[in-house]
Amino acid sequence: MMAGDAPEINALKAGLATFSRLFDHRAVIQGEARFFVEEIQNKRKWSEVEQMKESTEILDRHCNTSLPSAVKNADSHLQRLDSTVLELTKLCDLILPDSIEPDPEETALPGKPQPGEDTEWDTFMDGIEAEKRQIDQLFEQEIEQFKIYLERHKS
């Protein structure tokens, strides 16, 4: 390079530096993004720590007070409940006979009605069968007409 090119090169370097400072914002954006991420992480860490402390306090409170009192109440009422169940069982034994014969008519499961038992069902099924026969007859007639049509136009 020649000595006369130095001012032009210096001007070009100065122009590029000015352009870089004015229009190249990557460094600033990267710094802001890093700052934003650090802020979010710090806030999140503190909120998670607070939530863990609150959860621990709630668990301690329940383990030390609520659960023992619930167990104590259940134990105290269990004896009374057991005696009440025994008493009611004895009363039921006095009221109910020793053995109960099941009635076969009451225990029969409902099923498909037998022919002649349900006239509405039989009427419905007869109507369906009649419609089916009519459809089959119409189908056979259409097939015959189509065969005749094919025979006429075959040649």
PDB file of C-alpha atoms in Angstrom:
ATOM      1  CA  MET A   1       0.000   0.000   0.000  1.00  0.00           C
ATOM      2  CA  MET A   2       1.106   3.425  -0.675  1.00  0.00           C
ATOM      3  CA  ALA A   3       1.559   6.220   1.777  1.00  0.00           C
ATOM      4  CA  GLY A   4      -1.132   8.253  -0.006  1.00  0.00           C
ATOM      5  CA  ASP A   5      -3.752   5.561   0.661  1.00  0.00           C
ATOM      6  CA  ALA A   6      -3.435   5.834   4.431  1.00  0.00           C
ATOM      7  CA  PRO A   7      -5.905   8.734   4.880  1.00  0.00           C
ATOM      8  CA  GLU A   8      -8.485   6.921   2.754  1.00  0.00           C
ATOM      9  CA  ILE A   9      -8.000   3.687   4.676  1.00  0.00           C
ATOM     10  CA  ASN A  10      -8.219   5.592   7.942  1.00  0.00           C
ATOM     11  CA  ALA A  11     -11.409   7.265   6.740  1.00  0.00           C
ATOM     12  CA  LEU A  12     -12.813   3.898   5.692  1.00  0.00           C
ATOM     13  CA  LYS A  13     -11.952   2.384   9.079  1.00  0.00           C
ATOM     14  CA  ALA A  14     -13.531   5.351  10.845  1.00  0.00           C
ATOM     15  CA  GLY A  15     -16.630   5.029   8.672  1.00  0.00           C
ATOM     16  CA  LEU A  16     -16.904   1.306   9.405  1.00  0.00           C
ATOM     17  CA  ALA A  17     -16.456   1.942  13.131  1.00  0.00           C
ATOM     18  CA  THR A  18     -19.154   4.633  13.036  1.00  0.00           C
ATOM     19  CA  PHE A  19     -21.438   2.354  11.028  1.00  0.00           C
ATOM     20  CA  SER A  20     -20.806  -0.481  13.487  1.00  0.00           C
ATOM     21  CA  ARG A  21     -21.629   1.733  16.480  1.00  0.00           C
ATOM     22  CA  LEU A  22     -24.762   3.125  14.825  1.00  0.00           C
ATOM     23  CA  PHE A  23     -26.237   0.078  13.122  1.00  0.00           C
ATOM     24  CA  ASP A  24     -24.688  -3.083  14.596  1.00  0.00           C
ATOM     25  CA  HIS A  25     -26.665  -3.740  17.792  1.00  0.00           C
ATOM     26  CA  ARG A  26     -25.734  -7.377  18.347  1.00  0.00           C
ATOM     27  CA  ALA A  27     -23.550  -6.704  21.378  1.00  0.00           C
ATOM     28  CA  VAL A  28     -26.213  -4.530  23.040  1.00  0.00           C
ATOM     29  CA  ILE A  29     -28.985  -7.035  22.306  1.00  0.00           C
ATOM     30  CA  GLN A  30     -26.875  -9.913  23.608  1.00  0.00           C
ATOM     31  CA  GLY A  31     -26.139  -7.997  26.797  1.00  0.00           C
ATOM     32  CA  GLU A  32     -29.812  -7.111  27.319  1.00  0.00           C
ATOM     33  CA  ALA A  33     -30.880 -10.716  26.659  1.00  0.00           C
ATOM     34  CA  ARG A  34     -28.311 -11.990  29.164  1.00  0.00           C
ATOM     35  CA  PHE A  35     -29.515  -9.447  31.749  1.00  0.00           C
ATOM     36  CA  PHE A  36     -33.166 -10.423  31.158  1.00  0.00           C
ATOM     37  CA  VAL A  37     -32.443 -14.151  31.535  1.00  0.00           C
ATOM     38  CA  GLU A  38     -30.448 -13.559  34.739  1.00  0.00           C
ATOM     39  CA  GLU A  39     -33.286 -11.469  36.218  1.00  0.00           C
ATOM     40  CA  ILE A  40     -35.883 -14.115  35.409  1.00  0.00           C
ATOM     41  CA  GLN A  41     -33.711 -16.868  36.853  1.00  0.00           C
ATOM     42  CA  ASN A  42     -33.070 -14.922  40.051  1.00  0.00           C
ATOM     43  CA  LYS A  43     -36.770 -14.138  40.541  1.00  0.00           C
ATOM     44  CA  ARG A  44     -37.690 -17.743  39.804  1.00  0.00           C
ATOM     45  CA  LYS A  45     -35.141 -19.063  42.275  1.00  0.00           C
ATOM     46  CA  TRP A  46     -36.522 -16.895  45.039  1.00  0.00           C
ATOM     47  CA  SER A  47     -40.143 -17.744  44.279  1.00  0.00           C
ATOM     48  CA  GLU A  48     -39.326 -21.465  44.257  1.00  0.00           C
ATOM     49  CA  VAL A  49     -37.512 -21.147  47.583  1.00  0.00           C
ATOM     50  CA  GLU A  50     -40.500 -19.321  49.089  1.00  0.00           C
ATOM     51  CA  GLN A  51     -42.911 -21.947  47.770  1.00  0.00           C
ATOM     52  CA  MET A  52     -40.764 -24.719  49.226  1.00  0.00           C
ATOM     53  CA  LYS A  53     -40.684 -22.970  52.623  1.00  0.00           C
ATOM     54  CA  GLU A  54     -44.478 -22.536  52.607  1.00  0.00           C
ATOM     55  CA  SER A  55     -44.977 -26.182  51.615  1.00  0.00           C
ATOM     56  CA  THR A  56     -42.643 -27.336  54.364  1.00  0.00           C
ATOM     57  CA  GLU A  57     -44.512 -25.232  56.939  1.00  0.00           C
ATOM     58  CA  ILE A  58     -47.872 -26.638  55.826  1.00  0.00           C
ATOM     59  CA  LEU A  59     -46.559 -30.209  55.963  1.00  0.00           C
ATOM     60  CA  ASP A  60     -45.050 -29.681  59.412  1.00  0.00           C
ATOM     61  CA  ARG A  61     -48.289 -28.177  60.684  1.00  0.00           C
ATOM     62  CA  HIS A  62     -50.356 -31.089  59.366  1.00  0.00           C
ATOM     63  CA  CYS A  63     -47.916 -33.771  60.521  1.00  0.00           C
ATOM     64  CA  ASN A  64     -47.570 -32.292  64.004  1.00  0.00           C
ATOM     65  CA  THR A  65     -51.160 -31.225  64.715  1.00  0.00           C
ATOM     66  CA  SER A  66     -53.851 -32.213  62.223  1.00  0.00           C
ATOM     67  CA  LEU A  67     -52.898 -35.834  61.582  1.00  0.00           C
ATOM     68  CA  PRO A  68     -52.354 -36.837  65.237  1.00  0.00           C
ATOM     69  CA  SER A  69     -55.706 -35.307  66.244  1.00  0.00           C
ATOM     70  CA  ALA A  70     -57.446 -37.070  63.341  1.00  0.00           C
ATOM     71  CA  VAL A  71     -55.924 -40.415  64.369  1.00  0.00           C
ATOM     72  CA  LYS A  72     -56.947 -39.833  67.979  1.00  0.00           C
ATOM     73  CA  ASN A  73     -60.545 -39.016  66.953  1.00  0.00           C
ATOM     74  CA  ALA A  74     -60.714 -42.055  64.663  1.00  0.00           C
ATOM     75  CA  ASP A  75     -59.421 -44.343  67.418  1.00  0.00           C
ATOM     76  CA  SER A  76     -61.895 -43.002  69.952  1.00  0.00           C
ATOM     77  CA  HIS A  77     -64.856 -43.413  67.586  1.00  0.00           C
ATOM     78  CA  LEU A  78     -63.757 -46.810  66.272  1.00  0.00           C
ATOM     79  CA  GLN A  79     -64.747 -48.622  69.478  1.00  0.00           C
ATOM     80  CA  ARG A  80     -68.166 -46.975  69.448  1.00  0.00           C
ATOM     81  CA  LEU A  81     -68.658 -47.745  65.759  1.00  0.00           C
ATOM     82  CA  ASP A  82     -67.679 -51.376  66.268  1.00  0.00           C
ATOM     83  CA  SER A  83     -70.126 -51.818  69.141  1.00  0.00           C
ATOM     84  CA  THR A  84     -72.911 -50.121  67.144  1.00  0.00           C
ATOM     85  CA  VAL A  85     -72.351 -52.435  64.172  1.00  0.00           C
ATOM     86  CA  LEU A  86     -72.506 -55.502  66.436  1.00  0.00           C
ATOM     87  CA  GLU A  87     -75.696 -54.231  68.057  1.00  0.00           C
ATOM     88  CA  LEU A  88     -77.369 -53.591  64.699  1.00  0.00           C
ATOM     89  CA  THR A  89     -76.312 -57.012  63.414  1.00  0.00           C
ATOM     90  CA  LYS A  90     -77.996 -58.677  66.405  1.00  0.00           C
ATOM     91  CA  LEU A  91     -81.182 -56.663  65.774  1.00  0.00           C
ATOM     92  CA  CYS A  92     -81.187 -57.663  62.107  1.00  0.00           C
ATOM     93  CA  ASP A  93     -80.788 -61.320  63.106  1.00  0.00           C
ATOM     94  CA  LEU A  94     -83.897 -61.005  65.302  1.00  0.00           C
ATOM     95  CA  ILE A  95     -85.960 -59.453  62.506  1.00  0.00           C
ATOM     96  CA  LEU A  96     -84.894 -61.586  59.540  1.00  0.00           C
ATOM     97  CA  PRO A  97     -85.640 -65.311  59.327  1.00  0.00           C
ATOM     98  CA  ASP A  98     -82.722 -67.740  59.396  1.00  0.00           C
ATOM     99  CA  SER A  99     -83.012 -68.588  55.716  1.00  0.00           C
ATOM    100  CA  ILE A 100     -84.742 -66.871  52.874  1.00  0.00           C
ATOM    101  CA  GLU A 101     -85.873 -68.921  49.913  1.00  0.00           C
ATOM    102  CA  PRO A 102     -85.402 -66.937  46.681  1.00  0.00           C
ATOM    103  CA  ASP A 103     -88.482 -66.637  44.500  1.00  0.00           C
ATOM    104  CA  PRO A 104     -87.578 -67.959  41.026  1.00  0.00           C
ATOM    105  CA  GLU A 105     -89.970 -65.544  39.307  1.00  0.00           C
ATOM    106  CA  GLU A 106     -88.337 -62.514  40.967  1.00  0.00           C
ATOM    107  CA  THR A 107     -84.789 -63.656  40.270  1.00  0.00           C
ATOM    108  CA  ALA A 108     -85.369 -64.460  36.587  1.00  0.00           C
ATOM    109  CA  LEU A 109     -83.435 -62.128  34.362  1.00  0.00           C
ATOM    110  CA  PRO A 110     -85.384 -60.298  31.684  1.00  0.00           C
ATOM    111  CA  GLY A 111     -84.595 -61.617  28.248  1.00  0.00           C
ATOM    112  CA  LYS A 112     -85.919 -61.687  24.745  1.00  0.00           C
ATOM    113  CA  PRO A 113     -89.695 -62.177  24.800  1.00  0.00           C
ATOM    114  CA  GLN A 114     -90.841 -65.605  23.672  1.00  0.00           C
ATOM    115  CA  PRO A 115     -93.130 -65.811  20.636  1.00  0.00           C
ATOM    116  CA  GLY A 116     -96.684 -65.073  21.655  1.00  0.00           C
ATOM    117  CA  GLU A 117     -95.673 -63.367  24.948  1.00  0.00           C
ATOM    118  CA  ASP A 118     -95.372 -59.834  23.596  1.00  0.00           C
ATOM    119  CA  THR A 119     -97.857 -59.035  20.855  1.00  0.00           C
ATOM    120  CA  GLU A 120     -96.346 -55.605  20.156  1.00  0.00           C
ATOM    121  CA  TRP A 121     -92.939 -57.160  19.548  1.00  0.00           C
ATOM    122  CA  ASP A 122     -94.414 -59.861  17.333  1.00  0.00           C
ATOM    123  CA  THR A 123     -96.344 -57.246  15.323  1.00  0.00           C
ATOM    124  CA  PHE A 124     -93.192 -55.164  14.893  1.00  0.00           C
ATOM    125  CA  MET A 125     -91.131 -58.159  13.735  1.00  0.00           C
ATOM    126  CA  ASP A 126     -93.887 -59.259  11.313  1.00  0.00           C
ATOM    127  CA  GLY A 127     -93.917 -55.755   9.795  1.00  0.00           C
ATOM    128  CA  ILE A 128     -90.125 -55.836   9.349  1.00  0.00           C
ATOM    129  CA  GLU A 129     -90.299 -59.258   7.658  1.00  0.00           C
ATOM    130  CA  ALA A 130     -93.046 -58.046   5.278  1.00  0.00           C
ATOM    131  CA  GLU A 131     -90.985 -54.979   4.301  1.00  0.00           C
ATOM    132  CA  LYS A 132     -87.953 -57.197   3.742  1.00  0.00           C
ATOM    133  CA  ARG A 133     -89.944 -59.492   1.400  1.00  0.00           C
ATOM    134  CA  GLN A 134     -91.206 -56.468  -0.588  1.00  0.00           C
ATOM    135  CA  ILE A 135     -87.687 -55.088  -0.967  1.00  0.00           C
ATOM    136  CA  ASP A 136     -86.388 -58.496  -2.123  1.00  0.00           C
ATOM    137  CA  GLN A 137     -89.200 -58.764  -4.726  1.00  0.00           C
ATOM    138  CA  LEU A 138     -88.485 -55.248  -6.059  1.00  0.00           C
ATOM    139  CA  PHE A 139     -84.788 -56.074  -6.278  1.00  0.00           C
ATOM    140  CA  GLU A 140     -85.480 -59.267  -8.251  1.00  0.00           C
ATOM    141  CA  GLN A 141     -87.781 -57.349 -10.628  1.00  0.00           C
ATOM    142  CA  GLU A 142     -85.122 -54.698 -11.226  1.00  0.00           C
ATOM    143  CA  ILE A 143     -82.521 -57.393 -11.947  1.00  0.00           C
ATOM    144  CA  GLU A 144     -84.832 -59.034 -14.504  1.00  0.00           C
ATOM    145  CA  GLN A 145     -85.509 -55.679 -16.201  1.00  0.00           C
ATOM    146  CA  PHE A 146     -81.780 -54.952 -16.325  1.00  0.00           C
ATOM    147  CA  LYS A 147     -81.068 -58.373 -17.894  1.00  0.00           C
ATOM    148  CA  ILE A 148     -83.728 -57.700 -20.563  1.00  0.00           C
ATOM    149  CA  TYR A 149     -82.193 -54.262 -21.234  1.00  0.00           C
ATOM    150  CA  LEU A 150     -78.730 -55.797 -21.632  1.00  0.00           C
ATOM    151  CA  GLU A 151     -80.040 -58.495 -24.021  1.00  0.00           C
ATOM    152  CA  ARG A 152     -81.730 -55.850 -26.249  1.00  0.00           C
ATOM    153  CA  HIS A 153     -78.692 -53.584 -26.424  1.00  0.00           C
ATOM    154  CA  LYS A 154     -76.106 -56.336 -26.642  1.00  0.00           C
ATOM    155  CA  SER A 155     -76.309 -56.709 -30.369  1.00  0.00           C
TER     156      SER A 155
END
